[in-house]
Coordinates of C-alpha atoms and ligand atoms in Angstrom, one line a residue:
V1 CA -7.6 6.8 -14.6
K2 CA -8.4 6.7 -10.9
L3 CA -10.1 3.5 -9.8
A4 CA -11.8 2.9 -6.5
T5 CA -13.8 0.2 -4.7
I6 CA -16.9 1.5 -2.8
R7 CA -19.3 -0.1 -0.4
Q8 CA -22.9 -0.6 -1.6
G9 CA -25.3 -1.6 1.2
T10 CA -24.1 -3.9 3.9
D11 CA -22.2 -6.6 2.1
A12 CA -21.8 -5.6 -1.6
T13 CA -19.0 -3.6 -3.1
T14 CA -18.5 -2.2 -6.6
A15 CA -15.6 -0.9 -8.6
G16 CA -15.8 2.7 -9.9
R17 CA -13.9 5.3 -11.9
V18 CA -13.3 8.6 -10.0
E19 CA -14.1 11.5 -12.3
G20 CA -13.9 14.9 -10.5
E21 CA -16.6 14.9 -7.8
E22 CA -18.3 11.7 -9.1
V23 CA -17.7 8.0 -9.2
V24 CA -18.8 6.1 -12.3
L25 CA -19.9 2.7 -11.2
L26 CA -18.4 -0.2 -13.2
P27 CA -19.9 -3.8 -13.3
F28 CA -17.2 -5.4 -11.1
A29 CA -17.2 -6.2 -7.4
D30 CA -13.8 -4.4 -6.9
V31 CA -10.8 -3.1 -8.8
G32 CA -9.3 -6.6 -8.4
A33 CA -12.1 -8.2 -10.4
L34 CA -11.8 -5.4 -13.0
L35 CA -8.1 -6.1 -13.5
A36 CA -8.7 -9.9 -13.6
S37 CA -11.3 -9.4 -16.4
G38 CA -8.5 -9.7 -19.0
D39 CA -6.2 -7.6 -21.2
T40 CA -9.2 -5.3 -22.1
W41 CA -9.4 -4.0 -18.5
H42 CA -8.2 -0.6 -19.7
D43 CA -11.3 -0.4 -21.9
A44 CA -13.6 -1.8 -19.2
A45 CA -12.3 0.9 -16.8
R46 CA -13.5 3.6 -19.2
R47 CA -17.1 2.3 -19.7
A48 CA -20.1 4.5 -18.9
G49 CA -22.2 3.7 -15.9
P50 CA -24.4 5.1 -13.2
R51 CA -22.8 7.9 -11.1
V52 CA -22.6 8.6 -7.4
R53 CA -21.1 11.5 -5.6
F54 CA -17.5 10.8 -4.5
E55 CA -18.0 12.6 -1.3
E56 CA -20.8 10.3 -0.3
A57 CA -19.0 7.1 -1.4
Q58 CA -17.7 4.8 1.3
L59 CA -14.3 3.7 0.1
V60 CA -12.9 0.3 0.9
R61 CA -9.5 -1.0 -0.1
P62 CA -9.3 -1.0 -4.0
I63 CA -8.2 -4.7 -4.2
L64 CA -10.3 -6.8 -1.7
Q65 CA -8.5 -10.1 -1.9
P66 CA -5.1 -10.0 -3.7
S67 CA -3.7 -13.5 -4.3
K68 CA -0.5 -12.2 -2.7
V69 CA 0.9 -9.2 -0.9
V70 CA 4.7 -9.0 -1.3
C71 CA 6.6 -6.4 0.7
V72 CA 10.1 -4.9 0.4
G73 CA 12.1 -3.8 3.4
L74 CA 15.1 -1.5 3.3
N75 CA 14.5 0.2 0.0
Y76 CA 15.2 3.9 0.8
L77 CA 18.8 4.8 1.5
R78 CA 18.1 7.2 4.4
H79 CA 15.8 4.6 6.0
I80 CA 18.6 1.9 5.7
L81 CA 21.1 4.3 7.3
E82 CA 18.7 5.4 10.1
G83 CA 18.4 1.7 11.1
G84 CA 22.2 1.3 11.0
G85 CA 22.1 -1.2 8.1
A86 CA 24.3 -1.6 5.0
V87 CA 23.1 -1.0 1.4
P88 CA 21.7 -4.4 0.3
D89 CA 22.6 -6.1 -3.0
F90 CA 19.1 -7.6 -3.3
P91 CA 15.6 -6.6 -2.2
T92 CA 14.6 -7.7 1.2
L93 CA 11.3 -9.6 0.6
F94 CA 8.7 -10.5 3.1
A95 CA 4.9 -11.1 2.9
K96 CA 1.6 -10.1 4.4
Y97 CA -1.6 -12.2 4.2
P98 CA -4.6 -10.4 2.6
D99 CA -6.2 -10.5 6.1
A100 CA -3.6 -7.8 7.1
L101 CA -5.2 -5.3 4.8
T102 CA -7.8 -2.7 5.8
G103 CA -9.6 0.3 4.2
P104 CA -8.3 3.8 3.5
N105 CA -10.4 5.4 6.2
D106 CA -10.9 2.5 8.7
D107 CA -10.0 2.8 12.3
I108 CA -7.0 0.6 13.3
V109 CA -7.3 -1.3 16.6
L110 CA -4.1 -1.1 18.6
P111 CA -3.4 -4.6 19.9
S112 CA -3.2 -4.9 23.7
S113 CA -0.2 -7.3 23.1
S114 CA 2.1 -4.6 21.5
D115 CA 3.3 -1.3 22.8
C116 CA 5.4 -0.6 19.7
V117 CA 3.1 0.1 16.8
D118 CA 5.0 2.1 14.1
W119 CA 4.1 3.7 10.8
E120 CA 5.6 3.0 7.4
A121 CA 4.3 5.0 4.5
E122 CA 4.7 3.1 1.2
L123 CA 4.1 3.3 -2.5
V124 CA 2.2 0.1 -3.4
V125 CA 2.4 -1.4 -6.9
V126 CA -0.8 -3.0 -8.3
I127 CA -0.3 -5.8 -10.8
G128 CA -2.5 -5.7 -13.9
N129 CA -1.7 -8.9 -15.8
T130 CA -0.2 -12.3 -15.2
V131 CA 3.6 -12.3 -15.4
R132 CA 6.4 -14.9 -14.7
D133 CA 10.1 -14.3 -15.4
A134 CA 9.3 -10.8 -16.7
D135 CA 11.8 -8.9 -18.8
E136 CA 12.0 -5.1 -18.6
A137 CA 9.1 -4.4 -21.1
Q138 CA 6.9 -7.1 -19.6
A139 CA 7.5 -5.8 -16.1
E140 CA 6.6 -2.3 -17.1
A141 CA 3.4 -3.5 -18.8
A142 CA 2.4 -5.6 -15.8
I143 CA 2.1 -2.6 -13.6
A144 CA -1.5 -1.5 -13.7
G145 CA -0.9 1.4 -11.4
F146 CA -0.2 2.5 -7.8
T147 CA -1.9 3.0 -4.5
V148 CA -0.9 4.2 -1.1
G149 CA -0.3 1.8 1.8
N150 CA 0.9 1.9 5.3
D151 CA 3.0 -1.2 6.4
L152 CA 2.0 -0.7 10.0
S153 CA 4.5 -2.7 12.1
M154 CA 4.4 -4.1 15.6
R155 CA 8.1 -3.6 16.2
D156 CA 8.3 -5.7 19.4
W157 CA 6.8 -8.6 17.5
Q158 CA 8.8 -7.9 14.4
M159 CA 12.1 -8.0 16.2
R160 CA 11.4 -11.2 18.2
T161 CA 13.0 -13.3 15.5
A162 CA 15.1 -12.9 12.3
Q163 CA 11.8 -13.4 10.3
W164 CA 9.5 -10.3 10.5
L165 CA 6.2 -11.9 9.5
Q166 CA 4.5 -11.7 12.9
G167 CA 5.1 -8.0 13.3
K168 CA 4.1 -7.3 9.7
T169 CA 0.9 -9.2 9.0
W170 CA -1.2 -8.1 12.0
E171 CA -4.9 -8.5 11.1
S172 CA -6.6 -5.4 9.6
A173 CA -3.7 -3.2 10.4
S174 CA -2.3 -2.3 6.9
P175 CA -4.5 0.4 5.3
V176 CA -4.5 0.7 1.5
G177 CA -6.1 3.2 -0.8
P178 CA -7.9 5.5 -1.4
V179 CA -7.7 4.8 -5.1
M180 CA -5.5 3.0 -7.6
V181 CA -4.1 5.5 -10.1
T182 CA -3.0 4.0 -13.5
A183 CA 0.7 4.2 -14.2
D184 CA 0.3 6.5 -17.2
E185 CA -1.4 9.1 -15.1
L186 CA 1.5 9.1 -12.6
G187 CA 4.1 9.5 -15.4
G188 CA 4.9 5.9 -16.0
P189 CA 6.0 2.7 -14.0
R190 CA 8.7 4.6 -12.0
P191 CA 6.8 7.5 -10.4
D192 CA 8.6 10.5 -8.9
R193 CA 6.1 11.7 -6.3
R194 CA 6.2 13.1 -2.8
I195 CA 5.4 10.5 -0.1
Q196 CA 4.5 11.5 3.5
C197 CA 3.3 10.2 6.7
V198 CA 1.8 12.7 9.2
V199 CA 0.8 11.6 12.7
D200 CA -1.5 14.0 14.5
G201 CA -0.3 16.9 12.5
T202 CA 3.5 16.2 12.8
V203 CA 5.3 15.3 9.6
M204 CA 7.1 12.0 10.4
Q205 CA 8.1 10.9 6.9
D206 CA 8.7 13.1 3.8
A207 CA 10.5 11.7 0.7
R208 CA 10.2 11.0 -3.0
T209 CA 9.1 7.7 -4.5
S210 CA 12.0 8.1 -7.0
D211 CA 14.4 7.6 -4.0
L212 CA 13.6 3.8 -4.1
L213 CA 16.8 1.7 -4.5
F214 CA 14.9 -1.0 -6.2
D215 CA 12.3 0.6 -8.4
P216 CA 8.8 -0.9 -9.2
V217 CA 10.0 -2.4 -12.5
H218 CA 13.0 -3.9 -10.9
L219 CA 10.8 -5.4 -8.2
V220 CA 8.3 -6.9 -10.6
R221 CA 11.2 -8.5 -12.6
Y222 CA 12.8 -9.8 -9.4
I223 CA 9.7 -11.1 -7.7
S224 CA 8.3 -12.7 -10.9
T225 CA 11.5 -14.7 -11.1
V226 CA 10.3 -16.5 -7.9
V227 CA 6.6 -16.6 -8.4
T228 CA 3.8 -15.7 -10.8
L229 CA 2.4 -12.3 -10.2
R230 CA -1.4 -12.1 -10.9
P231 CA -3.9 -9.2 -11.5
G232 CA -4.6 -7.5 -8.2
D233 CA -1.4 -8.6 -6.5
L234 CA 0.2 -5.9 -4.4
I235 CA 3.8 -5.0 -3.8
F236 CA 4.5 -2.7 -0.8
T237 CA 7.8 -1.1 -2.1
G238 CA 9.3 -0.1 1.3
T239 CA 9.3 2.9 3.5
P240 CA 11.5 6.1 3.6
D241 CA 13.3 7.4 6.7
G242 CA 11.4 8.8 9.7
V243 CA 9.9 5.7 11.3
G244 CA 9.1 5.9 15.0
M245 CA 11.4 3.1 16.1
V246 CA 14.7 4.9 15.5
R247 CA 13.7 8.2 17.1
E248 CA 15.3 9.2 20.4
P249 CA 13.3 8.3 22.4
P250 CA 11.2 6.0 20.1
V251 CA 7.8 7.2 19.2
Y252 CA 4.9 4.8 18.7
L253 CA 1.2 5.2 17.8
R254 CA -1.2 5.7 20.6
A255 CA -5.0 5.5 20.9
G256 CA -6.6 8.7 19.4
D257 CA -3.7 9.4 17.0
V258 CA -4.8 10.1 13.4
M259 CA -2.3 8.8 10.9
T260 CA -2.3 10.3 7.4
T261 CA -0.3 8.6 4.7
E262 CA -0.2 10.5 1.4
I263 CA 1.3 10.3 -2.0
D264 CA 1.0 13.3 -4.3
G265 CA -1.2 12.3 -7.3
I266 CA -2.8 9.3 -5.6
G267 CA -4.3 10.8 -2.5
A268 CA -4.3 10.2 1.3
I269 CA -5.4 7.4 3.6
V270 CA -6.5 8.6 7.0
N271 CA -6.7 6.1 9.9
R272 CA -7.5 6.7 13.5
M273 CA -5.9 4.5 16.2
V274 CA -8.3 3.0 18.7
R275 CA -7.8 1.0 21.8
S276 CA -8.3 -2.7 21.8
E277 CA -11.4 -3.7 23.6
E278 CA -9.3 -6.1 25.6
A279 CA -6.9 -3.3 26.7
Ligands
ZN301 ZN1 7.6 -1.6 5.1

């Protein structure tokens, strides 16, 4: 099942199930509200409802306000090696605030205070039920599905200190979407799919989600040891090699660039970089 959140009018949004060329509207404000409706969300997601054309639907991010967005750094071997790091024993965890998120087709404003805005294509786990101290089976069951994200990073800010937060949680700079695809439709909770980031027609990242060192189930177990994961929470699982920072010379996003982040079976988010009004 493919679930989306679409804009209806100026302020309202609604969840929907994508069926071919159409979206079947569901009585929830977003996919997050659908997942939070309880263990029967699978049934709720299959309900009948009014239909709109997918092509005309204005997609917003599937989960509007996750209670938390947990991110993982250094989770693809070739990305660790390109950065000169050692293979970690544990996942490198950091966080984004929900204000960092933006829609799958939204423009991204390049801040005037950073010259080093870099892409990071990522598989994003969407949590479907509440879990704490999950075992293997509970962790698998807690994964509702997956979406595509770009952990856009202001590298100059990220590297100012040992903690990365300020370079990772820039407001409205992490696009997510276009849909959440349920785990069963992607072959289970450890999908093996092609993941790519293309900037203005140049393929910058090209890998498989099965290359993850710490897979989605491992991450849910690990993170839920620390904190309760709740329906709609997101886990950005880390980016493969090919980021701009390590290129010779480094390559960063510029105004006018169109960044396409895509995972086979989920879809693509397409975001144009625009200049800050203050710039
Ligand atoms: Zn990342």
